[in-house]
């Protein structure tokens, strides 16, 4: 990655991956290591900060799944390297990793694809069913949502997109 590029983590769904080759990923809310995240987690090294941003993108993928009942119940995060100018200003809130991606991202910018394995599907399905209640402060729902984080997302090279889609669709 060159100095003028930023690694961002895009929450997604399997149907979004099916459109990735032709349409790219849509502009919108993504996660990255922001000044607010660095300040909040000052003792964290770069790898830890990246993991926080990645995890938050995986949490946002649950909301995308909630909004698309036909999507396979697997969280998807796409790691993308974009020019710094492609990002809007961070929201400025201490600890936030949220930024806005100003324009769609082509497959060529994708560094890696991350998708839940088969063993996570039951827990993801349960979390998707209660994610809105968790966001509203329901502690039992939050416990269910937090349980999904016990599953690490599997890593795929962008060249494996077609193989991945055959596996998870």
CSV table of C-alpha atoms in Angstrom, one decimal:
chain,number,residue,atom,x,y,z
A,1,UNK,CA,0.0,0.0,0.0
A,2,UNK,CA,1.4,3.4,-0.9
A,3,UNK,CA,1.2,6.3,1.6
A,4,UNK,CA,-1.7,8.0,-0.2
A,5,UNK,CA,-3.9,4.9,0.1
A,6,UNK,CA,-6.0,3.9,3.1
A,7,UNK,CA,-7.2,0.4,4.1
A,8,UNK,CA,-10.9,0.4,4.7
A,9,UNK,CA,-13.2,-2.4,5.8
A,10,UNK,CA,-16.5,-2.6,3.9
A,11,UNK,CA,-19.4,-4.4,5.5
A,12,UNK,CA,-21.2,-6.5,2.9
A,13,UNK,CA,-23.3,-9.6,2.1
A,14,UNK,CA,-22.9,-12.5,-0.2
A,15,UNK,CA,-25.3,-10.9,-2.8
A,16,UNK,CA,-23.1,-7.8,-2.8
A,17,UNK,CA,-20.1,-10.1,-3.6
A,18,UNK,CA,-22.1,-11.5,-6.6
A,19,UNK,CA,-22.3,-8.0,-8.0
A,20,UNK,CA,-18.7,-7.0,-7.1
A,21,UNK,CA,-17.2,-7.9,-10.5
A,22,UNK,CA,-19.6,-5.9,-12.6
A,23,UNK,CA,-20.7,-3.1,-10.2
A,24,UNK,CA,-18.1,-2.8,-7.6
A,25,UNK,CA,-18.9,-2.1,-4.0
A,26,UNK,CA,-21.3,0.8,-3.4
A,27,UNK,CA,-20.2,4.1,-1.8
A,28,UNK,CA,-21.3,4.4,1.8
A,29,UNK,CA,-20.4,3.8,5.4
A,30,UNK,CA,-17.2,1.8,6.0
A,31,UNK,CA,-14.6,1.5,8.8
A,32,UNK,CA,-10.9,2.4,9.0
A,33,UNK,CA,-8.3,3.5,11.5
A,34,UNK,CA,-9.3,7.1,12.1
A,35,UNK,CA,-7.7,9.8,14.3
A,36,UNK,CA,-10.6,9.3,16.8
A,37,UNK,CA,-9.9,5.6,17.0
A,38,UNK,CA,-6.2,6.2,17.5
A,39,UNK,CA,-6.9,8.6,20.3
A,40,UNK,CA,-9.4,6.4,22.0
A,41,UNK,CA,-7.1,3.3,21.8
A,42,UNK,CA,-3.8,5.1,22.2
A,43,UNK,CA,-2.0,2.0,23.6
A,44,UNK,CA,-3.0,-0.1,20.5
A,45,UNK,CA,-0.5,-0.8,17.8
A,46,UNK,CA,-1.5,-0.6,14.1
A,47,UNK,CA,-2.6,-4.2,13.9
A,48,UNK,CA,-4.9,-3.9,16.9
A,49,UNK,CA,-6.4,-0.7,15.5
A,50,UNK,CA,-7.0,-2.4,12.2
A,51,UNK,CA,-8.7,-5.3,14.0
A,52,UNK,CA,-11.1,-3.0,15.8
A,53,UNK,CA,-12.1,-1.4,12.5
A,54,UNK,CA,-12.5,-4.8,10.9
A,55,UNK,CA,-14.6,-6.1,13.8
A,56,UNK,CA,-16.9,-3.1,13.6
A,57,UNK,CA,-17.4,-3.7,9.8
A,58,UNK,CA,-18.4,-7.3,10.7
A,59,UNK,CA,-20.9,-6.0,13.2
A,60,UNK,CA,-22.4,-3.7,10.5
A,61,UNK,CA,-22.6,-6.7,8.2
A,62,UNK,CA,-25.2,-8.1,10.6
A,63,UNK,CA,-27.4,-5.1,10.0
A,64,UNK,CA,-27.1,-5.5,6.3
A,65,UNK,CA,-28.2,-9.1,6.7
A,66,UNK,CA,-31.2,-8.0,8.7
A,67,UNK,CA,-32.2,-5.7,5.8
A,68,UNK,CA,-31.8,-8.6,3.3
A,69,UNK,CA,-33.7,-11.6,4.5
A,70,UNK,CA,-32.8,-13.6,1.3
A,71,UNK,CA,-29.0,-13.2,1.8
A,72,UNK,CA,-27.1,-16.3,3.1
A,73,UNK,CA,-26.5,-15.8,6.8
A,74,UNK,CA,-22.8,-15.1,6.7
A,75,UNK,CA,-21.1,-11.9,7.6
A,76,UNK,CA,-18.9,-10.5,4.9
A,77,UNK,CA,-16.2,-7.9,5.2
A,78,UNK,CA,-14.2,-6.7,2.1
A,79,UNK,CA,-10.8,-5.2,2.8
A,80,UNK,CA,-10.1,-2.4,0.2
A,81,UNK,CA,-7.3,0.0,-0.4
A,82,UNK,CA,-8.5,3.3,-1.6
A,83,UNK,CA,-7.0,6.7,-2.2
A,84,UNK,CA,-7.3,8.9,0.9
A,85,UNK,CA,-9.3,11.4,-1.2
A,86,UNK,CA,-12.0,8.8,-1.7
A,87,UNK,CA,-13.0,9.0,2.0
A,88,UNK,CA,-15.2,11.6,3.7
A,89,UNK,CA,-14.1,13.1,7.0
A,90,UNK,CA,-14.4,10.7,10.0
A,91,UNK,CA,-17.3,11.5,12.2
A,92,UNK,CA,-14.9,12.9,14.9
A,93,UNK,CA,-16.4,11.0,17.8
A,94,UNK,CA,-13.8,9.6,20.1
A,95,UNK,CA,-13.2,5.9,19.4
A,96,UNK,CA,-15.2,5.9,16.1
A,97,UNK,CA,-13.8,4.0,13.1
A,98,UNK,CA,-16.7,5.2,10.8
A,99,UNK,CA,-15.9,7.0,7.6
A,100,UNK,CA,-17.8,7.5,4.3
A,101,UNK,CA,-16.6,6.0,1.1
A,102,UNK,CA,-17.3,8.7,-1.5
A,103,UNK,CA,-17.5,6.5,-4.6
A,104,UNK,CA,-17.9,2.9,-5.5
A,105,UNK,CA,-14.9,0.6,-5.4
A,106,UNK,CA,-13.9,-1.7,-8.2
A,107,UNK,CA,-12.8,-5.3,-7.7
A,108,UNK,CA,-9.2,-4.3,-8.5
A,109,UNK,CA,-9.0,-2.3,-5.3
A,110,UNK,CA,-10.0,-5.3,-3.1
A,111,UNK,CA,-7.2,-6.6,-1.0
A,112,UNK,CA,-9.1,-9.5,0.6
A,113,UNK,CA,-12.5,-11.0,1.1
A,114,UNK,CA,-13.6,-12.2,4.6
A,115,UNK,CA,-16.6,-14.4,5.0
A,116,UNK,CA,-18.1,-16.5,7.9
A,117,UNK,CA,-17.6,-20.2,7.6
A,118,UNK,CA,-20.4,-22.8,7.7
A,119,UNK,CA,-20.0,-23.3,11.5
A,120,UNK,CA,-21.0,-19.6,12.1
A,121,UNK,CA,-24.3,-19.7,10.2
A,122,UNK,CA,-26.6,-20.6,13.2
A,123,UNK,CA,-25.0,-18.0,15.4
A,124,UNK,CA,-25.2,-15.3,12.7
A,125,UNK,CA,-28.8,-16.2,12.0
A,126,UNK,CA,-29.6,-15.8,15.7
A,127,UNK,CA,-27.7,-12.5,15.9
A,128,UNK,CA,-29.4,-11.1,12.8
A,129,UNK,CA,-32.8,-11.8,14.4
A,130,UNK,CA,-32.0,-9.6,17.4
A,131,UNK,CA,-29.5,-7.0,16.1
A,132,UNK,CA,-32.1,-4.2,16.2
A,133,UNK,CA,-33.0,-5.0,19.9
A,134,UNK,CA,-29.2,-5.1,20.7
A,135,UNK,CA,-28.8,-1.6,19.2
A,136,UNK,CA,-31.7,-0.4,21.3
A,137,UNK,CA,-30.0,-1.5,24.5
A,138,UNK,CA,-31.4,-5.0,25.1
A,139,UNK,CA,-28.7,-6.8,27.1
A,140,UNK,CA,-29.9,-10.3,26.2
A,141,UNK,CA,-29.9,-9.4,22.5
A,142,UNK,CA,-26.5,-7.9,22.8
A,143,UNK,CA,-25.2,-11.1,24.4
A,144,UNK,CA,-26.5,-13.0,21.3
A,145,UNK,CA,-24.9,-10.5,18.9
A,146,UNK,CA,-21.6,-10.6,20.8
A,147,UNK,CA,-21.5,-14.4,20.5
A,148,UNK,CA,-21.0,-14.1,16.8
A,149,UNK,CA,-17.6,-12.6,17.5
A,150,UNK,CA,-16.4,-16.0,18.7
A,151,UNK,CA,-16.3,-16.9,15.0
A,152,UNK,CA,-13.3,-15.6,13.0
A,153,UNK,CA,-14.1,-14.7,9.4
A,154,UNK,CA,-12.3,-16.8,6.8
A,155,UNK,CA,-9.8,-15.1,4.5
A,156,UNK,CA,-10.0,-15.3,0.7
A,157,UNK,CA,-7.8,-13.7,-2.0
A,158,UNK,CA,-9.8,-11.6,-4.5
A,159,UNK,CA,-8.8,-14.1,-7.2
A,160,UNK,CA,-10.9,-16.7,-5.4
A,161,UNK,CA,-14.1,-14.7,-5.7
A,162,UNK,CA,-15.8,-17.2,-8.0
A,163,UNK,CA,-14.8,-20.2,-5.9
A,164,UNK,CA,-16.0,-18.4,-2.8
A,165,UNK,CA,-19.4,-17.6,-4.3
A,166,UNK,CA,-19.9,-21.3,-5.4
A,167,UNK,CA,-19.2,-22.3,-1.8
A,168,UNK,CA,-21.4,-19.8,0.1
A,169,UNK,CA,-24.3,-19.1,-2.3
